mmCIF file of C-alpha atoms in Angstrom:
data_model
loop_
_atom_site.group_PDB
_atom_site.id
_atom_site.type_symbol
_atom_site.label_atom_id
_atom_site.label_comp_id
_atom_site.label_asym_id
_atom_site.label_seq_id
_atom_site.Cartn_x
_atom_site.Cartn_y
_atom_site.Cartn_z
ATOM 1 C CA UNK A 1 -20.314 81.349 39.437
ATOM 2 C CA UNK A 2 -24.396 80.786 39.579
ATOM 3 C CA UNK A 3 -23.814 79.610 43.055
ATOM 4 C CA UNK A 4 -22.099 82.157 44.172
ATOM 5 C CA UNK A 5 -23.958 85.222 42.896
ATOM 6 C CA UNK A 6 -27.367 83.501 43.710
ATOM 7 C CA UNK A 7 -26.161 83.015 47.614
ATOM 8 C CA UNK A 8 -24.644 86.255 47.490
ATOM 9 C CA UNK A 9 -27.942 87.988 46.088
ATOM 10 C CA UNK A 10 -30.262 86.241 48.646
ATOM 11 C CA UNK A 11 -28.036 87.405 51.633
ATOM 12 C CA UNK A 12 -27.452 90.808 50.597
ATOM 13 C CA UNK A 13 -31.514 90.656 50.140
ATOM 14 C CA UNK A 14 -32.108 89.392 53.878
ATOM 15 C CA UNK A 15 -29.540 92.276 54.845
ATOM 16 C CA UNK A 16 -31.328 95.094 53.378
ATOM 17 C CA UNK A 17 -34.817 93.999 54.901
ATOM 18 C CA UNK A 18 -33.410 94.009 58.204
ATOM 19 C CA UNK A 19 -31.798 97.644 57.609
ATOM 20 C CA UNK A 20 -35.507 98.520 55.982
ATOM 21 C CA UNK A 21 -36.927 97.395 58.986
ATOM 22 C CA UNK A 22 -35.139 99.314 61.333
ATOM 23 C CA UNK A 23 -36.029 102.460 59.399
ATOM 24 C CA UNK A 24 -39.064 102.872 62.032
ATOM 25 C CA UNK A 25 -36.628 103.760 64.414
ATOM 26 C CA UNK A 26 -36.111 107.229 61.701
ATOM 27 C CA UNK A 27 -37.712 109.867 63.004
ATOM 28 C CA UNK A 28 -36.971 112.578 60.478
ATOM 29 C CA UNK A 29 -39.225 112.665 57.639
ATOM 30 C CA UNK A 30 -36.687 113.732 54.970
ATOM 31 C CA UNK A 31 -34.225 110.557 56.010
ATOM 32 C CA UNK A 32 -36.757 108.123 56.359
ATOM 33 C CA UNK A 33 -37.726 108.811 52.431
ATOM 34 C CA UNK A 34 -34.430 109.047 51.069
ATOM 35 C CA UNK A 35 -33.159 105.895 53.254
ATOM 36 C CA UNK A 36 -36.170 104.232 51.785
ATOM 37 C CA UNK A 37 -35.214 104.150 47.862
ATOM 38 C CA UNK A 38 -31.831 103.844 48.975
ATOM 39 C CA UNK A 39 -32.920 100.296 50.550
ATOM 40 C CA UNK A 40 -35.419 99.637 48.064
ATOM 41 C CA UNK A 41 -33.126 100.386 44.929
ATOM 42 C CA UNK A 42 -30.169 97.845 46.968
ATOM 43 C CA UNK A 43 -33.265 95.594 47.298
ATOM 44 C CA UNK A 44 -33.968 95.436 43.478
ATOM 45 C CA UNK A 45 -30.288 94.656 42.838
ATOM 46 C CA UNK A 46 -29.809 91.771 44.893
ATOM 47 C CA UNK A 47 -33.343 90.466 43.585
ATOM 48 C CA UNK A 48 -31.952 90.763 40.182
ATOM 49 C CA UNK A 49 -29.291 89.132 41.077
ATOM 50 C CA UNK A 50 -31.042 86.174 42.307
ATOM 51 C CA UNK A 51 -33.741 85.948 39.468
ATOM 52 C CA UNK A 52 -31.372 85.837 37.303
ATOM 53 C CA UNK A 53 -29.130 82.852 38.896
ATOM 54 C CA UNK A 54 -32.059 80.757 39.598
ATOM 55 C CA UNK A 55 -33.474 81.089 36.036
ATOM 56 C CA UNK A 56 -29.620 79.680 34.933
ATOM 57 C CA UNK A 57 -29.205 77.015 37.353
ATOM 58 C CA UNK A 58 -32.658 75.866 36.415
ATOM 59 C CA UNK A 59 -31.982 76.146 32.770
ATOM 60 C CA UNK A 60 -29.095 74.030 33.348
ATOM 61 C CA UNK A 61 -30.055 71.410 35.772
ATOM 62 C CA UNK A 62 -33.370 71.010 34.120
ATOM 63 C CA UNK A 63 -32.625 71.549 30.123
ATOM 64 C CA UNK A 64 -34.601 68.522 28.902
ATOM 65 C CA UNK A 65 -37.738 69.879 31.572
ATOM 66 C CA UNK A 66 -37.571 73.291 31.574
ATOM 67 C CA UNK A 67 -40.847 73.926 31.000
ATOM 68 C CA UNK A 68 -42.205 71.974 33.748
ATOM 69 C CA UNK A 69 -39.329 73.600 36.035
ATOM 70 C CA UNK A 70 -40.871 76.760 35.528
ATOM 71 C CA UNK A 71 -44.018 75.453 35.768
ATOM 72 C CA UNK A 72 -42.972 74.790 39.875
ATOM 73 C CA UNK A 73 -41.106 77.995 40.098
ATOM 74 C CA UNK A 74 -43.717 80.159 38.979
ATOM 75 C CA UNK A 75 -46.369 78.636 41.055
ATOM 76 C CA UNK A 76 -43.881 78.571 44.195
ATOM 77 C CA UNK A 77 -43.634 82.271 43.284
ATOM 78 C CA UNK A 78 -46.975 82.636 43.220
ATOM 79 C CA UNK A 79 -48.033 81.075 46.489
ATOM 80 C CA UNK A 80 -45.024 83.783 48.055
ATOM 81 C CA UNK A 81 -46.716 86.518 46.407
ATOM 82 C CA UNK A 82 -50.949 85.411 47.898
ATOM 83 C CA UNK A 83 -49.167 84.617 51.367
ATOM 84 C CA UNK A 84 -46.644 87.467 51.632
ATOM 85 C CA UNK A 85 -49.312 90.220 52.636
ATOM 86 C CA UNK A 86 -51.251 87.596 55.114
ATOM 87 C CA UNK A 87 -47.705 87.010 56.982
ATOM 88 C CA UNK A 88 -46.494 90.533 57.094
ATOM 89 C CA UNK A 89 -49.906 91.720 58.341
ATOM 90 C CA UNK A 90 -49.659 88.700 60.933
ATOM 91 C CA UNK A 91 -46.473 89.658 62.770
ATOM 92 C CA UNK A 92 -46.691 93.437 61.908
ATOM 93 C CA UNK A 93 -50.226 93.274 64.017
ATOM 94 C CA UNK A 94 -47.248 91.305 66.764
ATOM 95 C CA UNK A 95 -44.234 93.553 66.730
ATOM 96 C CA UNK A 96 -45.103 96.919 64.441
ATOM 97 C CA UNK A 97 -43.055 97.656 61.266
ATOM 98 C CA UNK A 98 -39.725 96.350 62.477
ATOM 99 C CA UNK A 99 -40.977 92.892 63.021
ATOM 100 C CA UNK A 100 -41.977 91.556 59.499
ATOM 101 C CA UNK A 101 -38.919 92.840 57.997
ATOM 102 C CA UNK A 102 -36.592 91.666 60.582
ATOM 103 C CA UNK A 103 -37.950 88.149 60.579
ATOM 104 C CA UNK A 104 -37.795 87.829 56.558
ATOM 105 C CA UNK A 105 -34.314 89.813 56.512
ATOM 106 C CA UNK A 106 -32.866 87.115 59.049
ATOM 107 C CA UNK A 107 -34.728 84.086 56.835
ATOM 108 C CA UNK A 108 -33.688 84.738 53.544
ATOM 109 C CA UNK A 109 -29.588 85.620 54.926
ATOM 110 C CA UNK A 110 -29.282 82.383 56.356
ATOM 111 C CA UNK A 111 -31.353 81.092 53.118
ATOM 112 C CA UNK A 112 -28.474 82.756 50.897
ATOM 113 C CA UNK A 113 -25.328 80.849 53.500
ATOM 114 C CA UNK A 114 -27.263 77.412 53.278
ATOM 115 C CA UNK A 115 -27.871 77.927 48.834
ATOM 116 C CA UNK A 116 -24.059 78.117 48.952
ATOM 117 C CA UNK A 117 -23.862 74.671 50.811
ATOM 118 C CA UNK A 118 -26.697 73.033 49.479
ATOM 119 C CA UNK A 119 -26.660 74.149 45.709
ATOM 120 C CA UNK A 120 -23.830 71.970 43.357
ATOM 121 C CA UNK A 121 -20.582 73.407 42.325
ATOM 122 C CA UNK A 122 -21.230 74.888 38.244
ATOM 123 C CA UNK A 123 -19.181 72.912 36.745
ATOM 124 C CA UNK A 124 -21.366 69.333 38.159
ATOM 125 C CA UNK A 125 -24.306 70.197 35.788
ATOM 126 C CA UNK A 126 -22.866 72.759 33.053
ATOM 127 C CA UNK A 127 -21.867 71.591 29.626
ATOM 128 C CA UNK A 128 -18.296 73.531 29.071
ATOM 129 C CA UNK A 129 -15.844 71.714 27.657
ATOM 130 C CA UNK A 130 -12.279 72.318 28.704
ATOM 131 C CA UNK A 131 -10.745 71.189 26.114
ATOM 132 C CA UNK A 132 -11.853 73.488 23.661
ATOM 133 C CA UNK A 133 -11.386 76.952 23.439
ATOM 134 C CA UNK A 134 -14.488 79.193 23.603
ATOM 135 C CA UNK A 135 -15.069 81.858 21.358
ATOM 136 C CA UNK A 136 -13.782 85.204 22.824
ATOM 137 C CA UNK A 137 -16.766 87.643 21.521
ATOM 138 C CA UNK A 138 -20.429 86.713 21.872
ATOM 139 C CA UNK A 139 -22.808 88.047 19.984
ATOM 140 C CA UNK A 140 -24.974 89.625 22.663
ATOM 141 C CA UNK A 141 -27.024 91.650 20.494
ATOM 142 C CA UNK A 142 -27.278 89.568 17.760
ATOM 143 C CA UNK A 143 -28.768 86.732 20.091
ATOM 144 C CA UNK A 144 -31.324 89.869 21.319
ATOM 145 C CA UNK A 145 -31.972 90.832 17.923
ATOM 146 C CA UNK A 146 -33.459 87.215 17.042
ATOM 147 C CA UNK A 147 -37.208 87.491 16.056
ATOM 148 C CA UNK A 148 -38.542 84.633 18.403
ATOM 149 C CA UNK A 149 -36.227 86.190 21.421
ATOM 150 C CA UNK A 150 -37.890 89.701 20.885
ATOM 151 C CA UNK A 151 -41.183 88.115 20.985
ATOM 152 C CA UNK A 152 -40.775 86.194 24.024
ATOM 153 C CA UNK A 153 -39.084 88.719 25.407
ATOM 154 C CA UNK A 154 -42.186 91.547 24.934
ATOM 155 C CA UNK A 155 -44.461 88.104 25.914
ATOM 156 C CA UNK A 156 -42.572 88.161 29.326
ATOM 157 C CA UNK A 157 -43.200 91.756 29.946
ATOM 158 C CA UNK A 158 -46.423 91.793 29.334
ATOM 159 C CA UNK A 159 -47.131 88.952 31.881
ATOM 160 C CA UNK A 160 -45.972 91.320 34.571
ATOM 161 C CA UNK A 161 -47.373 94.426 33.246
ATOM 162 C CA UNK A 162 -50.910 92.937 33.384
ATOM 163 C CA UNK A 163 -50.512 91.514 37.144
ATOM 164 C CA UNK A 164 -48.566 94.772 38.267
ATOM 165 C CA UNK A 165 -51.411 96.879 36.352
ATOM 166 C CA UNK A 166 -53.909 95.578 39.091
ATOM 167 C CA UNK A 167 -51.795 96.773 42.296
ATOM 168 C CA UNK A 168 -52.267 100.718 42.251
ATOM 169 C CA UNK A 169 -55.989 101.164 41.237
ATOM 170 C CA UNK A 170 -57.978 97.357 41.568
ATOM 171 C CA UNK A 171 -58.660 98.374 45.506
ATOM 172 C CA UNK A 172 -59.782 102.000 44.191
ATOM 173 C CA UNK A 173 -62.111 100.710 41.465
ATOM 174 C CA UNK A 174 -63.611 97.976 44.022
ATOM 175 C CA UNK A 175 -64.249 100.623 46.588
ATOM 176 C CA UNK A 176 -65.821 103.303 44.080
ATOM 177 C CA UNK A 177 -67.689 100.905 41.561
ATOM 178 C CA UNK A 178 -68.628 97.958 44.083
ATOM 179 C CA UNK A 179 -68.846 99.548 47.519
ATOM 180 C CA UNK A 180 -66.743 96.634 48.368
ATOM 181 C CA UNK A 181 -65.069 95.961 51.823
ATOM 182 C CA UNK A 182 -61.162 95.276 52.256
ATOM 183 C CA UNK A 183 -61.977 92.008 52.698
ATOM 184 C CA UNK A 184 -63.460 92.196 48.920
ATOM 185 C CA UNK A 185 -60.384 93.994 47.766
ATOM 186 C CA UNK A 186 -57.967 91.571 49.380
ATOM 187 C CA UNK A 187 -59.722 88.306 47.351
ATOM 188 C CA UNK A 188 -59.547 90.577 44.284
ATOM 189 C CA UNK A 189 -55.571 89.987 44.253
ATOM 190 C CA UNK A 190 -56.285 86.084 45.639
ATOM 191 C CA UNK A 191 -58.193 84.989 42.978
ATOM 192 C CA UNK A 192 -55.814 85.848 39.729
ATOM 193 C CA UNK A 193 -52.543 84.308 42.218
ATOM 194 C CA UNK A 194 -54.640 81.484 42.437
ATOM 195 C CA UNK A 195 -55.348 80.650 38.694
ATOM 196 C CA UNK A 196 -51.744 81.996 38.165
ATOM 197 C CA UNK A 197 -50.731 78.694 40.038
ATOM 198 C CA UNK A 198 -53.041 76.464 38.863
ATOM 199 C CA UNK A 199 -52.584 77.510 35.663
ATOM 200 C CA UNK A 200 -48.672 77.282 35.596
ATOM 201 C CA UNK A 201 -48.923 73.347 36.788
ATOM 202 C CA UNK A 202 -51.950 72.715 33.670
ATOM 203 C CA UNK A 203 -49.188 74.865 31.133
ATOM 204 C CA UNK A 204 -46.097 72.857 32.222
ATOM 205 C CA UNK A 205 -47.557 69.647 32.746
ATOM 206 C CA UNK A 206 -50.238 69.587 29.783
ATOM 207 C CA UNK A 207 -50.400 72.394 27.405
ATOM 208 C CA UNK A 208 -46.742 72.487 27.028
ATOM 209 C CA UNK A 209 -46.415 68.950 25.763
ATOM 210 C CA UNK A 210 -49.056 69.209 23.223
ATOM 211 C CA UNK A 211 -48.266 72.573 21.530
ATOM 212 C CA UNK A 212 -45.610 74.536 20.364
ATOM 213 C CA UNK A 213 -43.948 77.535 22.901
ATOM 214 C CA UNK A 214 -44.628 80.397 20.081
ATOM 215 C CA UNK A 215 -48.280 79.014 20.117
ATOM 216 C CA UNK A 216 -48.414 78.821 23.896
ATOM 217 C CA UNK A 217 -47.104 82.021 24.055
ATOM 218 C CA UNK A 218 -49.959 84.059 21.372
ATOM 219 C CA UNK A 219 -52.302 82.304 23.115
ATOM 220 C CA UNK A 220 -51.334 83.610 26.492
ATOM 221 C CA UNK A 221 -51.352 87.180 25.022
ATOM 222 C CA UNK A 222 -54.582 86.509 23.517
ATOM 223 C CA UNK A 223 -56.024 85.682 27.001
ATOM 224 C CA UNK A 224 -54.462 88.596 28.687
ATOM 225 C CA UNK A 225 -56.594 91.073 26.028
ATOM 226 C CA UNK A 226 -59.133 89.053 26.553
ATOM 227 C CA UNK A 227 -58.922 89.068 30.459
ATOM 228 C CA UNK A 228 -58.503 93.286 29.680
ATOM 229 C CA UNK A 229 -61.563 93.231 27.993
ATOM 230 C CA UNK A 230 -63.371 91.822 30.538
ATOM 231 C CA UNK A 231 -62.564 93.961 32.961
ATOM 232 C CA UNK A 232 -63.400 97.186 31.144
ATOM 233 C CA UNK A 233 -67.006 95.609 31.059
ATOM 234 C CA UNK A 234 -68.471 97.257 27.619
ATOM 235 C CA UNK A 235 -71.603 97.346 27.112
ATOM 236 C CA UNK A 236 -71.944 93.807 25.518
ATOM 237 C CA UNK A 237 -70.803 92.178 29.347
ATOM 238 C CA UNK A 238 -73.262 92.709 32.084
ATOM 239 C CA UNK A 239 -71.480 95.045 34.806
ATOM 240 C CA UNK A 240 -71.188 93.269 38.360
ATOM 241 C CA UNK A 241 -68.567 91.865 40.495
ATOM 242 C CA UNK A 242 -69.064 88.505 39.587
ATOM 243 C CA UNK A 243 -67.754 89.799 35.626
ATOM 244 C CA UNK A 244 -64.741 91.520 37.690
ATOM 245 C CA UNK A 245 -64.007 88.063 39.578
ATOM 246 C CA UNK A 246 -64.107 86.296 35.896
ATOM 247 C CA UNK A 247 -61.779 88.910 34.011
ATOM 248 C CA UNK A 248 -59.007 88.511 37.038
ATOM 249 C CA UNK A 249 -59.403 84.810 37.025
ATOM 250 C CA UNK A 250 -58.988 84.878 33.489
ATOM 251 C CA UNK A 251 -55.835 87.300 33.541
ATOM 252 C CA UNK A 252 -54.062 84.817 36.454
ATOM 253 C CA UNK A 253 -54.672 81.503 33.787
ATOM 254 C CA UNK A 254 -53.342 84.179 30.720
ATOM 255 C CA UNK A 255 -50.037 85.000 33.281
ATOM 256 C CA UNK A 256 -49.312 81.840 33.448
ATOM 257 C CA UNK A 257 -49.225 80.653 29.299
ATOM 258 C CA UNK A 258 -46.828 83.689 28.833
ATOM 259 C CA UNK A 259 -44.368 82.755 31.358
ATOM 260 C CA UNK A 260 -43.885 79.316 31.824
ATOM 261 C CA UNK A 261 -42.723 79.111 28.067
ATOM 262 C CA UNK A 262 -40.355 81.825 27.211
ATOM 263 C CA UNK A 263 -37.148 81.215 28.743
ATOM 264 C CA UNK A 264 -37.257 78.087 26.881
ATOM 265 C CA UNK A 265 -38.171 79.567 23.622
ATOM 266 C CA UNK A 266 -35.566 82.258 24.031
ATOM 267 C CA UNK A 267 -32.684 79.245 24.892
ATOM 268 C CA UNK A 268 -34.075 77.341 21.797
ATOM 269 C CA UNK A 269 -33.476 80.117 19.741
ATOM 270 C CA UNK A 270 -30.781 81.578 20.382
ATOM 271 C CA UNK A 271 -29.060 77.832 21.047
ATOM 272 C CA UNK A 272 -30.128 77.026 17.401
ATOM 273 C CA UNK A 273 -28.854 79.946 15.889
ATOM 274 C CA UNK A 274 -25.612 79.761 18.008
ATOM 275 C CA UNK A 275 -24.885 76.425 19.218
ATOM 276 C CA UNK A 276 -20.675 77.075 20.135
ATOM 277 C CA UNK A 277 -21.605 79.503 22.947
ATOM 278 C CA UNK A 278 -23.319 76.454 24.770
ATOM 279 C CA UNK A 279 -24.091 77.477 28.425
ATOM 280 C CA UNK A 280 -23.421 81.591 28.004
ATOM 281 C CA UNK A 281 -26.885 81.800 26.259
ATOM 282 C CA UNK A 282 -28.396 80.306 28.957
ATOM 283 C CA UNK A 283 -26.884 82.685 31.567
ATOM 284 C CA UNK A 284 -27.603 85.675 29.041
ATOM 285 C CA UNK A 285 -31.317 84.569 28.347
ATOM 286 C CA UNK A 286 -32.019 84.418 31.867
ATOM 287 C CA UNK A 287 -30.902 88.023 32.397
ATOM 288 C CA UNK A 288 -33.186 89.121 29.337
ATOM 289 C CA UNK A 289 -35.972 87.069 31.225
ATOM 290 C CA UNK A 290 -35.510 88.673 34.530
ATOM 291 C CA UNK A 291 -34.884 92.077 32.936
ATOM 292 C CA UNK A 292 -37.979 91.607 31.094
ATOM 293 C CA UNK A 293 -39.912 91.031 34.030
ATOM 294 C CA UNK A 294 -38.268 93.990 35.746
ATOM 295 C CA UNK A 295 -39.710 96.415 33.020
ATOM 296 C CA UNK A 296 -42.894 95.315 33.194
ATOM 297 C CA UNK A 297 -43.416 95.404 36.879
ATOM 298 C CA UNK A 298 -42.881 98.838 36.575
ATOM 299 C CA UNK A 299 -44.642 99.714 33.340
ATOM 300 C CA UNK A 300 -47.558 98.330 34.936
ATOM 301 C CA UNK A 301 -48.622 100.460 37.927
ATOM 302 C CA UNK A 302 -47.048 103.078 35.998
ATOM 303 C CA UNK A 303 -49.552 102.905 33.252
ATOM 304 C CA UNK A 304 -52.539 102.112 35.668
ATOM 305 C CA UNK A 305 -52.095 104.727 37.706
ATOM 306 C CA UNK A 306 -51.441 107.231 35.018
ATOM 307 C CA UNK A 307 -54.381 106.093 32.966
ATOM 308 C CA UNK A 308 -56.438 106.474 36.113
ATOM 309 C CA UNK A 309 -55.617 109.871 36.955
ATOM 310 C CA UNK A 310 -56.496 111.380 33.424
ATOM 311 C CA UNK A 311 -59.559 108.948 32.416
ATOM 312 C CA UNK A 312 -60.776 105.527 34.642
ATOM 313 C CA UNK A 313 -59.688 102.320 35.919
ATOM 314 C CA UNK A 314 -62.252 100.731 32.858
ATOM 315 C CA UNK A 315 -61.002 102.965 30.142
ATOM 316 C CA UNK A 316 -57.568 101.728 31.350
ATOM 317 C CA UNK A 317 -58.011 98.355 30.821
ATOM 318 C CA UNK A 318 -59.620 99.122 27.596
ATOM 319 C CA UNK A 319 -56.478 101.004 26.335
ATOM 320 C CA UNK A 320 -54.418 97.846 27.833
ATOM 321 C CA UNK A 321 -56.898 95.615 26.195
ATOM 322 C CA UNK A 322 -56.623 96.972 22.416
ATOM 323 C CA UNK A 323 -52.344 96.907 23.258
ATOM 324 C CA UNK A 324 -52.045 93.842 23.589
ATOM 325 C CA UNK A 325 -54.264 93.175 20.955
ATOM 326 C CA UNK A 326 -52.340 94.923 18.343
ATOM 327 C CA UNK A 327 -49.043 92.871 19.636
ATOM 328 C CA UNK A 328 -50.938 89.901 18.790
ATOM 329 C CA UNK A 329 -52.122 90.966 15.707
ATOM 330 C CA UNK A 330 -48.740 91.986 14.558
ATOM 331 C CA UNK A 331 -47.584 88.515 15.048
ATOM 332 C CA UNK A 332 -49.765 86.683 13.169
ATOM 333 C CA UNK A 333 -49.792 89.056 10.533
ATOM 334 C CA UNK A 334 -46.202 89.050 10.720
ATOM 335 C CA UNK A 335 -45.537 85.187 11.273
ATOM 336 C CA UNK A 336 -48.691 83.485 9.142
ATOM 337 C CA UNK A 337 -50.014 85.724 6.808
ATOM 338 C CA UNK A 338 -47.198 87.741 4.900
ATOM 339 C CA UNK A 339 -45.546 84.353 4.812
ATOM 340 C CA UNK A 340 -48.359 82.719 3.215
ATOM 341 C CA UNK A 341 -48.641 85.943 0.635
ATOM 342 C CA UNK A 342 -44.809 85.770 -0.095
ATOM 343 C CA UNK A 343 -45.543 81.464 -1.138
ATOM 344 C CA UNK A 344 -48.820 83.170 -3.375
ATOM 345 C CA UNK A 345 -46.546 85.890 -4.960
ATOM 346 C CA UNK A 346 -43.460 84.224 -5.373
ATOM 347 C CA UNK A 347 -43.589 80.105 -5.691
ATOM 348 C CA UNK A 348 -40.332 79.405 -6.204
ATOM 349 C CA UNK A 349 -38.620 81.495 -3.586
ATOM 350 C CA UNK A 350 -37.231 79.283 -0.472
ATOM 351 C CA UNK A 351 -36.153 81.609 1.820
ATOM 352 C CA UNK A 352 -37.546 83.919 3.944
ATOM 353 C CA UNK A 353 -37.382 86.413 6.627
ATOM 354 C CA UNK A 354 -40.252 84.868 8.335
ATOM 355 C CA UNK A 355 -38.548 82.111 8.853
ATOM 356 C CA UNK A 356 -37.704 82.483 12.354
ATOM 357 C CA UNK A 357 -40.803 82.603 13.157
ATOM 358 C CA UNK A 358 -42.091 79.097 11.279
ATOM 359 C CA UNK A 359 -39.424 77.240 11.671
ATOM 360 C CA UNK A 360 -37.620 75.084 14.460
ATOM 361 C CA UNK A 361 -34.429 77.058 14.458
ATOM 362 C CA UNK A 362 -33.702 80.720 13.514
ATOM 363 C CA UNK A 363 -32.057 81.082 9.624
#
């Protein structure tokens, strides 16, 4: 059950951040490396693990509110991510490399034993019904292959492509560009966690009740280009710090429009489309979210740091910039304007393979 796997991913987290920690005590060179991924790669699994049962449980226990849900869980992720580094550096300063990952390790175990106490028992808040018979085969790829899941499933990606982007080379470009201190560097990756969680409390609490998710979600995409753009500084924007500062704060705000709305866009779909499979969607949906994410934490530092080494951190941004873009683009071409040609061309038609994309359910 959710319960289980989440309490079961959390622990098996805090128990490989203990082991990491005690890798200082490693004094081969060769060990300490391969130990390292060995950790790291357990690490990813029980993350996965957990992503993936929270975004179910909340999907469940929240389905009329999801947005707003995400709205907390985002920002709560959010404030982790802006305090994480201050904390580590605080009791690594105290106790050396053992300390910080000791003292998390130990939190987030007995975290995963009190989830399994504190958390309800599935079958309180999900929506099976006992008497009847579920269907044996579910249509996993179908549900994937669904034009508004594919979108807000590339939306979700490139959320965490754009923050991850800034991770290997922001610092660099600050130092080289700006002469900036680490003090400059370290409110460089403040500022867009800090619009990331205002932003995800105006999107759940505002934005989302006044506009559609597909809407919420192009315009979050359009901001991230945007936010790209900004960054590259052409030769239209004056170059200075102050236009860095604006292009992250930008990016954190952009973040935050393409997250907070696709897990419920990709539930609404694929619910619509396949109502009998009633709380497996959810459970699927939220693995496509969190393996979504997943790809696009590592595309991003992938792609900065490559683009880096073979032209700049500006040209980088450009490249990312004209991307996502073209995604947009492709949308409303795709979603607005071939449907509108199709009504022009041929009046009497009344279906469409746009639909999906105009309509409240998938045809």
């Amino acid at each position: 059950g959710r319960k289980t796997m989440i309490s079961l991913g959390r622990g098996s987290q805090g128990l490989f951040l203990i082991l990491f920690g005690l890798l200082q005590f490693v004094e081969d060179d060769h060990s300490f490396i391969v130990f390292s991924l060995v950790l790291r790669l357990s690490l990813g699994v029980g993350s996965g693990i957990t992503m993936t049962s929270t975004y179910a449980i909340l999907s469940s226990l929240y389905p009329e509110t999801l947005e707003e849900a995400m709205g907390h869980f985002q920002a709560a992720a959010g404030l982790g991510i802006m305090l994480g580094p201050l904390i580590g550096y605080v009791f690594y300063n105290l106790g050396g490399f053992f300390l910080p990952f000791a003292i998390l390790g130990f939190s987030l175990f007995i975290l995963g034993l009190g989830m399994n106490k504190v958390l309800p028992d599935d079958q309180l808040y999900t929506n099976y019904d006992q008497n009847q018979e579920e269907p044996k085969t579910i249509p996993y790829r179908l549900m994937l292959g669904l034009p508004r899941v594919l979108f807000a499933t590339l939306t979700v990606l490139i959320g965490f492509f754009a923050y991850g982007y800034l991770e290997p080379t922001l610092s660099t470009h600050i130092r080289d560009f700006y002469s900036g201190s680490d003090l400059l560097s370290v409110m460089a990756f403040i500022v867009p966690t800090l619009t990331f969680i205002l932003g995800s409390f105006v999107v759940s609490k505002y934005i989302m009740k006044r506009l559609k998710k597909r809407k919420v979600l192009c315009w979050g995409l359009t901001v991230i280009a945007a936010s790209f753009l900004i960054l590259s500084e052409p030769f239209w924007i004056p170059s200075s710090i102050y236009t860095m500062f604006v292009g992250l704060s930008v990016m954190g705000f952009g973040i935050a429009l393409t997250l907070i709305p696709c897990l419920p866009e990709m539930i609404e779909s694929a619910s619509a489309k396949y109502p009998e499979f009633r709380e497996d969607i959810k459970d699927f949906m939220s693995g496509i979210y969190g393996s979504g994410s997943s790809i696009g934490s590592i595309m991003g530092p992938f792609c900065s740091g490559y683009w880096m080494e073979f032209y700049d951190f500006r040209t980088g941004c450009e490249i990312a910039s004209a991307a996502v873009a073209v995604i947009v683009l492709f949308y409303l071409v795709y979603a607005y304007v071939m449907p509108c040609c199709k009504k022009l061309c041929f009046p009497r038609s009344t279906s469409s393979i746009y639909t999906p994309f105009l309509s409240s359910t998938d045809a």
